Coordinates of C-alpha atoms and ligand atoms in Angstrom, one line a residue:
Chain T
M200 CA 126.1 47.1 93.4
S201 CA 124.4 47.8 90.1
V202 CA 124.8 51.2 88.4
P203 CA 121.1 52.0 88.8
R204 CA 121.0 51.1 92.5
Y205 CA 124.2 53.1 93.1
W206 CA 122.6 56.1 91.3
R207 CA 119.3 55.8 93.3
E208 CA 121.2 55.7 96.7
R209 CA 123.8 58.4 95.9
V210 CA 122.2 61.3 97.7
T211 CA 121.8 59.5 101.0
K212 CA 125.2 58.0 100.8
Y213 CA 127.0 61.1 99.6
R214 CA 125.4 63.5 102.2
L215 CA 124.6 61.2 105.1
I216 CA 120.9 61.8 104.7
G217 CA 118.8 59.7 107.1
A218 CA 115.1 59.4 107.8
Q219 CA 113.3 60.9 110.9
C220 CA 110.0 59.5 112.2
T221 CA 107.4 62.1 112.7
N222 CA 105.6 59.8 115.2
C223 CA 108.3 58.8 117.6
G224 CA 110.9 61.4 116.6
K225 CA 113.8 59.0 116.2
S226 CA 116.1 59.1 113.2
F227 CA 117.9 56.3 111.4
Y228 CA 120.3 55.5 108.6
P229 CA 120.0 54.4 105.9
P230 CA 116.5 55.8 105.3
R231 CA 113.7 53.1 105.1
K232 CA 110.0 53.2 104.3
V233 CA 109.0 52.1 107.9
C234 CA 110.3 53.3 111.2
P235 CA 112.3 50.5 112.8
Y236 CA 111.3 51.8 116.3
C237 CA 107.5 52.3 116.1
G238 CA 106.4 51.0 112.7
S239 CA 105.2 54.4 111.5
R240 CA 105.3 55.2 107.8
D241 CA 105.2 58.9 108.5
L242 CA 108.9 59.7 107.8
K243 CA 110.9 62.6 106.5
E244 CA 114.4 62.9 105.1
V245 CA 116.9 64.7 107.3
A246 CA 120.6 65.6 107.0
L247 CA 122.2 63.8 109.9
P248 CA 124.9 65.4 112.1
R249 CA 128.3 64.6 110.7
K250 CA 130.1 64.1 114.0
G251 CA 129.8 61.2 116.5
K252 CA 131.8 58.6 118.4
V253 CA 132.7 55.0 117.8
I254 CA 130.4 52.6 119.8
S255 CA 131.9 49.4 118.6
F256 CA 134.1 48.2 115.7
T257 CA 135.4 45.1 114.0
V258 CA 138.2 44.3 111.6
I259 CA 137.3 42.9 108.2
R260 CA 140.0 40.5 107.1
V261 CA 137.9 38.6 104.5
P262 CA 136.3 41.4 102.5
P263 CA 133.4 41.3 100.1
A264 CA 134.2 41.6 96.4
G265 CA 135.5 45.0 95.5
F266 CA 136.9 45.8 98.9
E267 CA 140.0 43.5 98.7
L268 CA 142.3 46.5 98.3
Y269 CA 141.5 47.9 101.8
S270 CA 141.9 44.6 103.7
P271 CA 142.3 44.5 106.6
Y272 CA 140.0 47.4 107.4
L273 CA 137.7 48.7 110.1
I274 CA 133.9 49.0 110.2
A275 CA 132.2 50.6 113.1
I276 CA 128.9 51.5 114.6
V277 CA 129.1 55.3 115.0
E278 CA 126.7 57.1 117.3
L279 CA 126.0 60.5 115.8
E280 CA 125.5 63.6 118.0
N281 CA 121.7 63.2 117.9
G282 CA 121.9 59.5 118.9
T283 CA 121.5 58.0 115.4
R284 CA 123.6 54.9 114.9
V285 CA 125.3 54.4 111.6
L286 CA 127.2 51.3 110.4
A287 CA 130.2 52.5 108.2
Q288 CA 133.8 52.0 107.3
L289 CA 136.4 53.9 109.2
T290 CA 139.3 55.5 107.3
D291 CA 142.5 57.4 108.0
V292 CA 143.0 55.3 111.1
D293 CA 145.2 52.2 111.8
L294 CA 143.8 49.1 113.4
S295 CA 146.0 49.8 116.4
E296 CA 144.7 53.3 116.9
V297 CA 140.9 52.8 117.0
K298 CA 139.1 52.9 120.3
V299 CA 135.6 52.8 121.6
G300 CA 134.5 56.3 122.3
M301 CA 136.8 57.8 119.7
P302 CA 135.4 61.0 118.2
V303 CA 134.9 60.7 114.5
E304 CA 133.4 62.7 111.7
A305 CA 131.8 61.8 108.3
T306 CA 134.1 62.1 105.3
F307 CA 133.3 61.6 101.6
R308 CA 135.4 58.7 100.2
K309 CA 135.7 56.2 97.5
Y310 CA 133.9 52.9 98.2
L311 CA 135.0 50.8 95.3
E312 CA 135.7 50.8 91.6
H313 CA 133.8 48.5 89.1
G314 CA 137.2 47.4 87.6
P315 CA 139.4 49.8 85.5
S316 CA 136.6 50.6 83.0
G317 CA 133.5 50.7 85.3
I318 CA 132.0 53.4 87.5
I319 CA 133.5 54.5 90.8
E320 CA 131.3 54.3 93.9
Y321 CA 131.6 57.0 96.5
G322 CA 129.9 57.6 99.9
I323 CA 130.3 58.4 103.5
K324 CA 132.9 56.9 105.8
F325 CA 134.1 58.1 109.2
R326 CA 137.6 59.3 110.3
P327 CA 139.1 60.7 113.4
V328 CA 138.1 64.4 113.9
I329 CA 140.6 66.8 112.4
K330 CA 141.9 69.5 114.6
G331 CA 140.0 72.7 113.7
E332 CA 136.8 70.6 113.4
D333 CA 136.8 69.8 117.1
K334 CA 135.3 73.1 118.3
Chain G
M488 CA 134.2 96.5 83.3
K489 CA 132.3 99.5 84.8
S490 CA 128.9 97.9 84.9
L491 CA 130.3 94.7 86.4
Q492 CA 130.2 93.9 90.1
T493 CA 133.3 93.6 92.2
V494 CA 133.6 90.0 93.3
G495 CA 134.3 89.0 96.9
I496 CA 135.6 85.8 98.5
L497 CA 132.8 84.7 100.8
G498 CA 134.5 81.5 102.0
Y499 CA 137.6 79.4 101.4
G500 CA 138.6 75.9 102.4
V501 CA 141.4 73.4 101.8
Y502 CA 142.0 69.8 102.2
V503 CA 145.4 67.9 102.3
P504 CA 145.4 64.1 102.7
M505 CA 147.3 62.8 105.7
Y506 CA 149.9 60.6 104.2
R507 CA 153.4 62.0 103.6
I508 CA 156.5 60.6 101.9
K509 CA 159.9 62.3 102.4
A510 CA 161.8 63.2 99.2
Q511 CA 164.7 61.5 100.9
E512 CA 162.8 58.2 101.0
I513 CA 162.1 58.5 97.2
G514 CA 165.8 59.3 96.8
R515 CA 166.7 56.2 98.8
M516 CA 164.7 54.1 96.4
W517 CA 166.5 55.4 93.3
K518 CA 169.9 55.9 94.9
R519 CA 169.8 59.6 94.1
E520 CA 172.7 61.8 95.3
G521 CA 172.7 65.5 95.9
R522 CA 170.0 68.1 96.7
L523 CA 166.4 67.2 96.7
P524 CA 163.8 69.7 95.4
I525 CA 161.6 69.6 98.5
E526 CA 161.4 68.1 102.0
E527 CA 158.2 65.9 101.8
K528 CA 155.0 65.7 99.8
S529 CA 151.4 64.7 100.6
V530 CA 149.9 61.4 99.3
V531 CA 146.3 60.3 99.0
G532 CA 145.0 57.2 100.8
L533 CA 143.6 54.3 98.9
D534 CA 140.0 55.6 99.1
E535 CA 140.8 59.2 98.1
D536 CA 140.9 60.8 94.7
T537 CA 140.3 64.2 93.1
A538 CA 136.6 64.1 93.7
T539 CA 136.9 63.2 97.4
L540 CA 139.6 65.9 98.0
A541 CA 137.4 68.5 96.2
V542 CA 134.4 67.6 98.4
E543 CA 136.3 68.1 101.6
A544 CA 137.7 71.5 100.5
S545 CA 134.3 72.6 99.3
L546 CA 132.5 71.7 102.5
N547 CA 135.2 73.8 104.4
A548 CA 134.6 76.7 102.0
L549 CA 130.9 76.5 102.5
K550 CA 131.3 76.6 106.3
R551 CA 133.3 79.9 106.0
A552 CA 130.8 81.2 103.4
K553 CA 128.0 80.4 105.9
I554 CA 125.8 79.2 103.1
S555 CA 124.5 75.7 102.2
G556 CA 125.5 74.0 99.0
S557 CA 122.1 74.6 97.5
F558 CA 123.0 78.3 96.9
I559 CA 125.8 77.5 94.6
G560 CA 124.9 78.4 91.0
A561 CA 128.1 77.3 89.3
I562 CA 131.0 75.0 90.0
R563 CA 134.3 75.2 88.1
L564 CA 136.7 72.4 89.1
G565 CA 140.2 72.7 87.8
T566 CA 142.3 69.6 87.7
E567 CA 144.5 67.4 85.5
S568 CA 143.8 64.2 87.5
K569 CA 140.2 63.5 86.9
P570 CA 138.8 60.2 88.2
Y571 CA 137.0 59.7 84.9
A572 CA 138.6 60.7 81.6
V573 CA 135.0 61.3 80.4
K574 CA 132.5 62.3 83.0
P575 CA 132.7 65.5 85.0
T576 CA 134.1 65.5 88.5
A577 CA 132.2 68.7 89.2
T578 CA 128.9 66.8 89.2
I579 CA 130.1 64.4 91.9
V580 CA 131.1 67.4 94.0
A581 CA 127.8 69.2 93.3
E582 CA 125.8 66.1 94.4
A583 CA 127.9 65.6 97.6
I584 CA 127.6 69.2 98.7
G585 CA 123.9 69.4 97.9
A586 CA 124.2 71.9 95.0
T587 CA 122.3 69.8 92.5
P588 CA 120.4 70.1 90.2
R589 CA 120.0 73.8 89.4
L590 CA 123.6 74.8 88.6
M591 CA 126.3 75.0 86.0
A592 CA 129.1 72.5 86.5
A593 CA 132.2 71.7 84.5
D594 CA 135.8 70.6 84.9
L595 CA 138.6 72.7 83.6
E596 CA 142.1 71.6 82.6
F597 CA 145.1 73.8 82.4
A598 CA 147.9 71.9 84.2
C599 CA 148.7 73.8 87.5
K600 CA 146.7 76.9 86.4
A601 CA 143.4 75.1 86.2
G602 CA 142.5 76.2 89.8
T603 CA 143.0 79.9 89.2
E604 CA 141.3 79.6 85.8
A605 CA 138.3 78.3 87.8
I606 CA 138.5 81.5 89.9
Q607 CA 138.6 83.6 86.8
S608 CA 135.6 81.8 85.3
C609 CA 133.5 82.0 88.5
R610 CA 134.5 85.6 89.0
A611 CA 133.1 86.4 85.5
L612 CA 129.9 84.5 86.3
V613 CA 129.4 86.5 89.5
A614 CA 130.6 89.9 88.2
S615 CA 128.1 89.6 85.3
G616 CA 125.2 88.7 87.6
I617 CA 124.6 85.4 85.9
V618 CA 125.0 83.6 89.2
D619 CA 125.0 84.8 92.8
Y620 CA 127.3 82.2 94.3
A621 CA 130.0 80.3 92.4
L622 CA 132.4 77.6 93.7
A623 CA 135.9 77.5 92.2
I624 CA 138.0 74.5 93.0
G625 CA 141.7 73.7 92.3
V626 CA 142.5 70.0 93.1
D627 CA 145.0 67.4 92.0
T628 CA 146.4 64.0 92.8
A629 CA 149.0 64.2 90.1
Q630 CA 151.6 61.5 89.5
G631 CA 155.2 61.8 88.3
R632 CA 156.9 58.9 86.5
P633 CA 158.8 56.8 88.9
R634 CA 162.4 58.1 89.2
D635 CA 161.5 61.3 87.3
E636 CA 162.3 64.6 89.0
L637 CA 158.5 65.2 89.3
E638 CA 158.1 62.1 91.4
Y639 CA 159.8 63.9 94.2
T640 CA 157.4 66.8 94.2
A641 CA 153.9 65.8 92.7
G642 CA 151.6 66.1 95.8
C643 CA 147.9 65.9 96.5
G644 CA 145.6 68.6 97.7
A645 CA 142.5 70.8 97.1
A646 CA 141.4 74.3 97.7
A647 CA 137.9 75.7 97.2
Y648 CA 136.6 79.3 97.0
V649 CA 133.1 80.5 97.2
L650 CA 132.7 83.8 95.3
S651 CA 129.9 86.2 95.5
K652 CA 129.3 90.0 95.1
K653 CA 131.6 92.1 97.3
S654 CA 129.8 92.8 100.6
H655 CA 130.8 93.2 104.2
E656 CA 130.3 89.5 104.6
A657 CA 133.1 88.7 102.1
L658 CA 136.4 88.0 103.8
A659 CA 138.3 89.5 100.9
Y660 CA 137.6 90.8 97.4
I661 CA 139.3 90.6 94.1
E662 CA 140.5 94.1 93.3
D663 CA 141.8 93.2 89.9
A664 CA 143.1 90.3 87.8
V665 CA 144.9 89.6 84.5
S666 CA 145.8 86.5 82.6
Y667 CA 148.8 85.8 80.4
V668 CA 148.8 82.8 78.1
T669 CA 151.0 81.4 75.2
D670 CA 151.3 78.1 73.5
T671 CA 154.5 76.7 75.2
P672 CA 155.0 72.9 75.2
D673 CA 157.0 72.6 78.5
F674 CA 155.0 69.8 80.1
W675 CA 152.2 67.6 78.7
R676 CA 150.5 64.2 78.9
R677 CA 149.0 62.5 75.9
P678 CA 145.7 60.5 76.1
L679 CA 146.0 57.1 77.8
E680 CA 149.5 57.8 79.0
P681 CA 149.8 57.4 82.8
Y682 CA 152.6 59.9 83.3
P683 CA 153.4 63.3 81.9
C684 CA 156.5 64.3 80.0
H685 CA 158.4 67.5 80.3
A686 CA 161.1 69.4 78.3
Y687 CA 163.4 69.6 81.3
R688 CA 165.6 72.6 80.4
F689 CA 162.5 74.3 79.0
T690 CA 160.4 74.4 82.2
G691 CA 162.2 77.3 83.8
K692 CA 163.0 80.5 82.0
P693 CA 160.6 80.5 78.9
A694 CA 157.8 78.8 80.9
Y695 CA 157.5 79.4 84.6
F696 CA 159.5 82.6 84.9
H697 CA 158.3 84.2 81.7
H698 CA 154.6 83.7 82.4
I699 CA 154.6 84.6 86.1
I700 CA 156.8 87.7 85.6
S701 CA 154.7 88.9 82.6
A702 CA 151.4 88.3 84.4
A703 CA 152.6 90.0 87.6
K704 CA 154.0 93.0 85.8
L705 CA 150.8 93.3 83.7
L706 CA 148.7 93.4 86.9
M707 CA 151.0 95.9 88.6
E708 CA 150.9 98.2 85.5
K709 CA 147.2 97.9 85.2
T710 CA 146.6 98.7 88.9
G711 CA 149.5 101.1 89.5
L712 CA 150.6 98.9 92.4
S713 CA 154.2 97.9 93.2
P714 CA 155.6 95.1 95.3
S715 CA 155.6 97.2 98.5
D716 CA 151.8 97.7 98.2
F717 CA 151.3 94.0 98.9
T718 CA 151.5 92.5 102.4
Y719 CA 151.9 89.0 100.9
A720 CA 152.6 87.4 97.6
V721 CA 151.8 83.8 96.6
F722 CA 153.4 82.2 93.5
H723 CA 152.9 78.8 92.0
Q724 CA 155.3 76.4 93.8
P725 CA 156.6 73.4 91.8
N726 CA 159.6 73.4 94.1
V727 CA 161.2 75.7 96.7
K728 CA 163.6 77.4 94.3
F729 CA 161.3 78.7 91.6
P730 CA 158.9 80.8 93.8
L731 CA 161.8 82.2 95.8
T732 CA 163.6 83.2 92.7
V733 CA 160.6 84.7 90.9
A734 CA 159.8 86.7 94.0
S735 CA 163.2 88.2 94.2
I736 CA 163.2 89.0 90.4
L737 CA 159.9 90.9 90.9
G738 CA 161.2 92.7 94.0
F739 CA 159.3 90.9 96.7
K740 CA 161.0 90.2 100.1
K741 CA 161.1 86.8 101.7
D742 CA 158.7 87.7 104.5
Q743 CA 156.1 88.6 101.9
I744 CA 156.1 85.1 100.5
L745 CA 157.1 82.6 103.2
P746 CA 153.6 82.5 104.8
G747 CA 152.1 81.1 101.6
L748 CA 155.1 78.9 100.6
L749 CA 154.0 75.3 101.5
V750 CA 155.7 73.2 98.8
N751 CA 158.3 71.9 101.3
A752 CA 155.6 70.4 103.5
I753 CA 153.0 69.1 101.0
G754 CA 154.7 69.1 97.6
N755 CA 153.4 70.6 94.4
T756 CA 149.7 70.1 94.5
Y757 CA 149.3 71.3 90.9
A758 CA 146.0 73.1 90.3
A759 CA 145.7 73.5 94.1
S760 CA 149.2 74.7 94.7
S761 CA 148.9 78.5 94.6
L762 CA 145.3 78.4 95.9
I763 CA 146.4 76.4 99.1
G764 CA 149.2 79.0 99.4
L765 CA 146.5 81.8 99.3
A766 CA 144.5 80.0 101.9
A767 CA 147.5 79.8 104.2
V768 CA 147.9 83.5 103.8
L769 CA 144.2 84.2 104.5
D770 CA 144.7 82.0 107.7
V771 CA 147.1 84.7 109.1
A772 CA 146.1 87.9 107.2
K773 CA 144.6 91.0 108.7
P774 CA 141.8 93.2 107.4
G775 CA 143.3 95.7 104.8
D776 CA 146.2 93.4 103.8
R777 CA 146.7 93.2 100.0
I778 CA 147.7 89.8 98.5
L779 CA 149.3 89.1 95.1
L780 CA 148.4 85.7 93.8
V781 CA 150.1 84.4 90.6
S782 CA 149.6 80.9 89.3
Y783 CA 151.5 79.1 86.6
G784 CA 150.3 76.3 84.5
S785 CA 152.3 74.5 81.9
G786 CA 151.2 74.7 78.3
A787 CA 151.3 77.7 79.4
G788 CA 150.0 80.6 81.3
S789 CA 149.6 82.6 84.5
D790 CA 146.7 84.3 86.2
A791 CA 147.5 87.2 88.5
F792 CA 145.2 88.6 91.1
S793 CA 145.2 91.5 93.6
I794 CA 143.1 90.5 96.6
V795 CA 142.2 92.7 99.5
V796 CA 141.4 91.2 102.9
Q797 CA 138.3 92.5 104.7
D798 CA 137.1 92.6 108.4
S799 CA 135.1 89.4 108.3
I800 CA 138.3 87.3 107.9
E801 CA 138.8 87.5 111.7
E802 CA 135.5 85.8 112.5
K803 CA 135.4 83.4 109.5
R804 CA 138.8 81.8 109.5
E805 CA 138.0 79.8 112.7
L806 CA 134.9 78.2 111.1
A807 CA 137.0 75.4 109.3
P808 CA 140.4 73.8 109.8
L809 CA 143.4 76.0 108.9
V810 CA 146.0 75.0 106.4
K811 CA 148.4 74.3 109.2
D812 CA 145.9 71.9 110.9
Y813 CA 146.2 69.8 107.7
I814 CA 149.9 70.1 107.4
N815 CA 150.4 69.0 111.0
R816 CA 148.1 66.0 110.5
K817 CA 150.5 63.5 109.0
K818 CA 151.6 60.0 108.8
Y819 CA 154.8 59.0 107.1
I820 CA 154.8 56.1 104.6
D821 CA 157.7 54.3 103.0
Y822 CA 158.2 53.9 99.2
A823 CA 156.5 50.5 99.1
T824 CA 153.3 51.8 100.8
Y825 CA 153.4 54.9 98.5
A826 CA 153.7 52.7 95.4
F827 CA 150.7 50.7 96.7
Y828 CA 148.6 53.8 97.5
R829 CA 149.3 55.3 94.2
K830 CA 148.5 52.1 92.3
K831 CA 152.0 51.6 91.0
I832 CA 152.0 47.9 92.0
L833 CA 149.6 45.2 90.9
V834 CA 147.7 43.5 93.6
Ligands
ZN946 ZN1 109.0 55.9 114.8

């Protein structure tokens, strides 16, 4: 990703900010200009709930450029507590431990580095809920 | 100081990454014989660094403070393991917790004292009324040179404290604080060098012990307090021996310092070390308890604080994971995995 694009998207990626449609009420991530459910353009930014559960997952063994270090790693569709579905990388969990229905929470992690002299990209991933966060 | 406000701790939070390596496993690698300085230490995962650890601890601190990030008027982040040599880590944290753009933000470096230096700085900003809420962070993912004594102990962790004017909502307040600083070259790292150097025989008496003892005595003289007035004491913990020894020299008993002594379980988390220790004490403290906190940072200096716990601790401590929740969340790794996670091998 280019530095300007990373910079433009940082707030939504750092804080799990989605968009909510004022017409149909549904929220989605990442935010877009048009509601994918009803086509309305009447949208507002919302901080999405940080907890949810794994709906489905897959193992990435042939990663895109920049993600080689993590291979093999998990990406999942996470359904947040308000029903919003987010596609994201899972972290702090082994391939053998992940399960559909597993409770997860958002965590701020490193995505990739633009080599040893470039910028570092950060954003939201999901990890198993830490004890003490489960209340 | 009369016109200044007394400063309270509105919230605190920690984060310790889940990976652990046993000192014994590092010793196996280097065929070391004899005693090891600690039991095990925490290690970051591949996608963690000082910025990510700091964000986790800060979000926990905000939960206990019961405020959103947008209230934070200043961030002081103390570390010696910045992701960027030039570019503040504090701005990454500020953006991730929603504190941007109306705030002051800067990183501080003072080896293992940088975290309490951040507290001192935030305390001054709040006491003077320049900001209402300030976030002080101590965080490190420090590295020791392979086979060096520090490789056995250099751990990873973060602690964050939200400071504001003393009120009934504060879970504790800073009764008084002093700092004691000299130019002492016991440990250093030059630019572009990956690992620090230390003057091995020099790190004890003239460095760690001199500064901690001097700062603690200064604080007790200034406040008229003695060791028996403190329910708990937390000292910087580079290994198990040093804090136990300094406690006994100053006249503290073991049961005053064991609740905040975590180095055996997570290693020396550098700028986070004494601040995670303080958090572990707050996790168990009762209203009215008085806590002595004394950091030590090479180079060299100590900050000493007298902290008094208030009623709201009982209600607030459950709002975020306790230190023990992080200590118990662990996955052991071997030396090869550790070397990979800490980027010591080329892939
Ligand atoms: Zn819609």
